[in-house]
XYZ file of C-alpha atoms in Angstrom:
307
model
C 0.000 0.000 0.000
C 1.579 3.545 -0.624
C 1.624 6.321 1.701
C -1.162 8.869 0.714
C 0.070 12.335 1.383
C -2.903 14.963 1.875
C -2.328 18.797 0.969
C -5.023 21.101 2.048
C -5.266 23.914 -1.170
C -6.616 27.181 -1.042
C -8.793 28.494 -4.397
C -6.851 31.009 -6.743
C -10.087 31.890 -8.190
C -13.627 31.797 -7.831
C -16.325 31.547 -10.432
C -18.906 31.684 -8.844
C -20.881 34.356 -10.523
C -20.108 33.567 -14.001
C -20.973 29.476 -13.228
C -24.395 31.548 -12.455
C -25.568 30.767 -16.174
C -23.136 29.181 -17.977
C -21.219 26.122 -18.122
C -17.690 25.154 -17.735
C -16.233 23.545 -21.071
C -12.736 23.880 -20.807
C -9.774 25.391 -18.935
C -6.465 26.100 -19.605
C -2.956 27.574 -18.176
C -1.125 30.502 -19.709
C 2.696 31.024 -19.842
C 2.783 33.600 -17.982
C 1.363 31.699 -14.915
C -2.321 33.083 -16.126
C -5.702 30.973 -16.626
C -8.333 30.304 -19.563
C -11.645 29.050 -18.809
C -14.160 28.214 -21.947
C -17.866 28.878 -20.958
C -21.374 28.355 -22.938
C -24.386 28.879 -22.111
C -26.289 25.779 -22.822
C -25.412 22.687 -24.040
C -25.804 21.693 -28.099
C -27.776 18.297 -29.248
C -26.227 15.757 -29.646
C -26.613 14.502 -33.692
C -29.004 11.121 -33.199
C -28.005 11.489 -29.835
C -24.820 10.289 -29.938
C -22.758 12.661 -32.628
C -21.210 16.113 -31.559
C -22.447 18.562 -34.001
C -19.316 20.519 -35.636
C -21.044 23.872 -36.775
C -24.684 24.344 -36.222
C -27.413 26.722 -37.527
C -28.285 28.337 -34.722
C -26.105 30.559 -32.940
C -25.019 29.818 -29.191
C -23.391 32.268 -26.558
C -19.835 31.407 -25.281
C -17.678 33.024 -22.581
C -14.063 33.390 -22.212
C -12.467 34.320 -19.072
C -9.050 35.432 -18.736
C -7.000 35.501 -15.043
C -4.127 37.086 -15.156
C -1.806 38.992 -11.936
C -4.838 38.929 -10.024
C -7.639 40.328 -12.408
C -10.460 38.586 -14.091
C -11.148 39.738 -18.035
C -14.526 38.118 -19.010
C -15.510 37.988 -22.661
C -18.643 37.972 -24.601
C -18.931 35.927 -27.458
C -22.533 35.921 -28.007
C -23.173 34.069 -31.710
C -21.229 31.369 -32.088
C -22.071 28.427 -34.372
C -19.161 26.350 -33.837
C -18.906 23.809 -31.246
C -16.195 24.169 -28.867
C -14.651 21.856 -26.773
C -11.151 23.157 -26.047
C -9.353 26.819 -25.296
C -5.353 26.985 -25.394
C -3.386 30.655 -25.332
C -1.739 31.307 -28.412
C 0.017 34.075 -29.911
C 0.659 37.434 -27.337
C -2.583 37.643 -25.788
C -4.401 35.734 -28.109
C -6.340 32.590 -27.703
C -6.818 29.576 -29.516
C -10.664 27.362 -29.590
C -10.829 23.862 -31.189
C -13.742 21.862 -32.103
C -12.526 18.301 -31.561
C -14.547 17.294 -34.805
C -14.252 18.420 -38.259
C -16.123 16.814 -41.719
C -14.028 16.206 -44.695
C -16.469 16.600 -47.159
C -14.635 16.773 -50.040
C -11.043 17.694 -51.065
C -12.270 21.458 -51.477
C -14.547 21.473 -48.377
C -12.582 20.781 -45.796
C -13.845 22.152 -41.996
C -11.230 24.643 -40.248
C -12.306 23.283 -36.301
C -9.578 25.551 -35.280
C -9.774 28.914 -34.426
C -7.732 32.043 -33.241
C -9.109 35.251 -31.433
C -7.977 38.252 -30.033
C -8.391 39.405 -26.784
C -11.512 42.105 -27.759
C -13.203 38.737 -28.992
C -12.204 39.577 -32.883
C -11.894 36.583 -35.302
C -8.084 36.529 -36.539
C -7.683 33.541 -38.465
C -8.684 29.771 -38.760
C -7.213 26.119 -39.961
C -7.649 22.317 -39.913
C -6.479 20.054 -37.160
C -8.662 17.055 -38.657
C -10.741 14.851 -36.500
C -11.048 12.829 -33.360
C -8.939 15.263 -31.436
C -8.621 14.491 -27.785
C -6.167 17.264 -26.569
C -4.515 20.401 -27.746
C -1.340 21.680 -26.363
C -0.029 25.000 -27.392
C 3.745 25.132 -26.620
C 5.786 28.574 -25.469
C 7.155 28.956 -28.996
C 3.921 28.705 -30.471
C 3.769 24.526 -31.890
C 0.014 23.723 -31.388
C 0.357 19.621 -30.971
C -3.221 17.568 -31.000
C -3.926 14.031 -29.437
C -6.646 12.055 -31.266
C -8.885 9.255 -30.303
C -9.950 6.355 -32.103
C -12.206 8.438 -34.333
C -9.401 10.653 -35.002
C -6.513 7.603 -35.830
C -9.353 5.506 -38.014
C -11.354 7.747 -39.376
C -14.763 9.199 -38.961
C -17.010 12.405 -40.627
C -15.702 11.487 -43.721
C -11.989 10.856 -43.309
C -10.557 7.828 -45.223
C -7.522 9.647 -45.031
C -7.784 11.020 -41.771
C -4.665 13.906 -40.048
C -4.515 12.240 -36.835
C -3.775 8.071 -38.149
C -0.694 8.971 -35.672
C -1.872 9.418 -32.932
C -0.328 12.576 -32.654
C 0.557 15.625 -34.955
C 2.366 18.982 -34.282
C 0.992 22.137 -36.021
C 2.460 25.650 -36.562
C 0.398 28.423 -35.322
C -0.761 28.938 -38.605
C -2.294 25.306 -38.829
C 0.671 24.192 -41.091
C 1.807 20.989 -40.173
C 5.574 20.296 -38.885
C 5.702 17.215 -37.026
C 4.001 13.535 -36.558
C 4.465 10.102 -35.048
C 3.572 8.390 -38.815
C 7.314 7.426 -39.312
C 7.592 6.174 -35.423
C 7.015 2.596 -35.550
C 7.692 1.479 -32.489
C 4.373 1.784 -30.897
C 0.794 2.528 -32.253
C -0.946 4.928 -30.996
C -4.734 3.985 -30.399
C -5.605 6.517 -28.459
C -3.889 9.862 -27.273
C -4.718 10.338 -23.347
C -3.234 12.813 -21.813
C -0.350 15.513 -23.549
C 2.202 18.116 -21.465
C 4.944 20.023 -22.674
C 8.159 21.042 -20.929
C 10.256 23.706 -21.670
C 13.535 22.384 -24.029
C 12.418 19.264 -23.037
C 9.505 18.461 -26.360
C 6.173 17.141 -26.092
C 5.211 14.403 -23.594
C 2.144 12.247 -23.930
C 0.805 9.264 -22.569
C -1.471 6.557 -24.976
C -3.691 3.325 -24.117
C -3.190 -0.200 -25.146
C 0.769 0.073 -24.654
C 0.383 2.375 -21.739
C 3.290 4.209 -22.469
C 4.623 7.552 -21.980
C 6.164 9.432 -24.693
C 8.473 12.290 -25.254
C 8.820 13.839 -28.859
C 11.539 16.217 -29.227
C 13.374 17.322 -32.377
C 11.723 14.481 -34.385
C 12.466 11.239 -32.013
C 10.811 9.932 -29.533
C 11.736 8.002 -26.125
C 9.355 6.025 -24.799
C 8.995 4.779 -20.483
C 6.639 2.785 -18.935
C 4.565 3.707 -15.821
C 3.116 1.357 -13.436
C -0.189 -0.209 -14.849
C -2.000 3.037 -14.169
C -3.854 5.037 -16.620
C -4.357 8.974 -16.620
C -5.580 11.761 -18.044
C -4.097 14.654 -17.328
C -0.492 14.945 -15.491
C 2.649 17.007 -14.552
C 6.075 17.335 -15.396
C 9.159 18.172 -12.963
C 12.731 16.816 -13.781
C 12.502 13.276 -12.936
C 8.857 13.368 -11.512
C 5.498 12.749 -12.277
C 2.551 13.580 -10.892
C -0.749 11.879 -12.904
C -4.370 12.646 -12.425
C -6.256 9.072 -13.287
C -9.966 11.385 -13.996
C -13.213 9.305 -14.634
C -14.207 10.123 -10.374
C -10.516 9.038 -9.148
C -9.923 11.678 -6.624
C -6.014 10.473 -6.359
C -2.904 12.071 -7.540
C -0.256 9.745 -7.892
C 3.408 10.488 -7.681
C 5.980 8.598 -9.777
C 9.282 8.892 -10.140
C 11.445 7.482 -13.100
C 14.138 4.578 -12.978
C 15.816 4.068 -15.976
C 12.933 3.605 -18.765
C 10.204 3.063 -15.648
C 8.091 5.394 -13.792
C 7.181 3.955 -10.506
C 4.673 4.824 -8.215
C 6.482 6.608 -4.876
C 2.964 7.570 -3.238
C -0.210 8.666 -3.523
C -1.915 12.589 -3.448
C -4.975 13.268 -2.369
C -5.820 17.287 -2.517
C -7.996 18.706 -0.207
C -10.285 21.701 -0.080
C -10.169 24.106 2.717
C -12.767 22.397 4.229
C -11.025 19.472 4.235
C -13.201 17.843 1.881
C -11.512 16.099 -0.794
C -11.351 17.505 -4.668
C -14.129 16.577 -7.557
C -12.810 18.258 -10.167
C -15.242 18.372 -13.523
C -12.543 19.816 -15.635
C -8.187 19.212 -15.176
C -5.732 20.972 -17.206
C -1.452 20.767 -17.192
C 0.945 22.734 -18.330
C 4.845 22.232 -17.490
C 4.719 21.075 -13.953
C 1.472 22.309 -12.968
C -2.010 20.895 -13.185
C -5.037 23.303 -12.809
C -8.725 21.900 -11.555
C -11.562 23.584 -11.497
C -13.562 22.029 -8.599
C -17.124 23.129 -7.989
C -16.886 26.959 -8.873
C -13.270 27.112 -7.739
C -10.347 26.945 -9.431
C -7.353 25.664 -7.573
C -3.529 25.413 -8.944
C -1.072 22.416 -7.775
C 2.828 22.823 -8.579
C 4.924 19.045 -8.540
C 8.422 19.576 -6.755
C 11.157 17.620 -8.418
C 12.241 14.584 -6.642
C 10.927 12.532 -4.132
């Protein structure tokens, strides 16, 4: 059995009011130690109840929030027919939302599910990540990389073809495409579960059916194995890992890497300040941190390197 170690966290930001009529979609951390959140006001059908709609006919209200050195920018964006399901920063001061569908309808009518606004809510520019997509990480230096799930690596919405077969492809932040796993055949990607960057240290992701985590940097990747656990969302700091499991696990675990393992040291179990442990609904990472947003608080946790 490993030692659980409990950490009681205090809130870095409350949402209370703005949770008041919308609903969380997505959250992300800055690089410059800020925070995205992705709002909308109700939720879109399902197509036959079981399809996400890519771009609908009628219009729906979204919300971006923006917390930066203590203040809270909120902004309207109040007829949108795309559906988003994921907000990265990009650019300076600029953010990035993905629809994690797209339809391929024909070589000329391809659907750009990415898109790029200012901070004043204006439309700047759009592009193609393909299908299936999972996660979207955009890096310091501006490489958007995208994780796909089994829609995405088969094919689906028309795709015979489809951009994420790899499991994972690295965009410029122009949608132009500069890096994927398609000559890496080592492993097969299935599934794309959880992706972090670190700083001059590449892209780091962790996939199903191998269970293996994987660093990409200047076009190779090295490849570790953690300890039969499964996550989807983790952190980054020298030799350590800390992984969020999601699907109701409240449990952090810590591991620490031997050679081409990552064991399990302990277990983390994060506490509100009433003592109460976390439920987060929505986890992000960036670097060495992972961000929750628990209730209507958001709370930041920071993995120390070694054990």
């Amino acid at each position: 059995m490993k030692s659980i170690l409990k950490i009681l966290m205090n809130p870095i930001a409350n949402l209370n009011e703005e949770l008041k009529q919308m609903m969380p979609l997505s959250i992300a951390l800055g690089h410059e130690n800020d925070v995205f959140v992705l709002l909308k006001e109700e939720r879109i059908p399902l197509i036959d109840g079981c399809f996400p709609a890519t771009v609908t006919e009628q219009s729906y209200r979204y919300q971006v929030i923006h917390l930066k050195d203590g203040q809270k920018k909120v902004l309207d964006l109040p007829k949108e027919t795309w559906n988003y399901h994921y907000i990265q920063p990009i650019d300076d001061g600029q953010f990035l939302l993905v629809c994690a569908r797209s339809y391929y309808h024909d070589a000329q009518n391809i659907e750009e599910n990415a898109r790029v606004y200012d901070e004043n809510g204006r439309f700047i520019r759009s592009f193609c990540l393909g299908d299936g997509i999972g996660h979207v990480y955009v890096t310091k230096n501006q490489e958007i990389w995208t994780g796909y799930f089994d829609e995405g690596v088969f094919g689906n919405y028309g795709w015979k073809d489809p951009v994420g077969r790899s499991g994972l492809v690295g965009w410029d932040a122009s949608g132009a495409k500069l890096d994927s796993l398609e000559e890496d055949k080592e492993y097969f990607i299935f599934e794309c579960l959880a992706l972090n960057g670190v700083a001059d240290g590449g892209i780091w992701f962790f996939f199903s059916l191998d269970s293996k985590i994987g660093v990409r940097k200047e076009g190779l990747t090295s490849y570790y194995s953690p300890e039969d656990i499964y996550f989807q969302a983790f952190a980054v700091n020298g030799e350590t890992i800390v992984a969020y499991r999601g699907r109701g696990e409240r449990t952090l675990f810590e591991l620490h890497r031997e050679g081409n393992e990552y064991k399990t040291v302990r277990k983390i179990e994060l506490l509100r300040p009433d003592g109460k442990p976390f439920e987060p609904q929505l986890v992000n990472n960036r670097e060495s941190k992972l961000l929750f947003l628990d209730g209507d608080e958001l709370y930041m946790y920071e993995v120390k390197s070694g054990v």
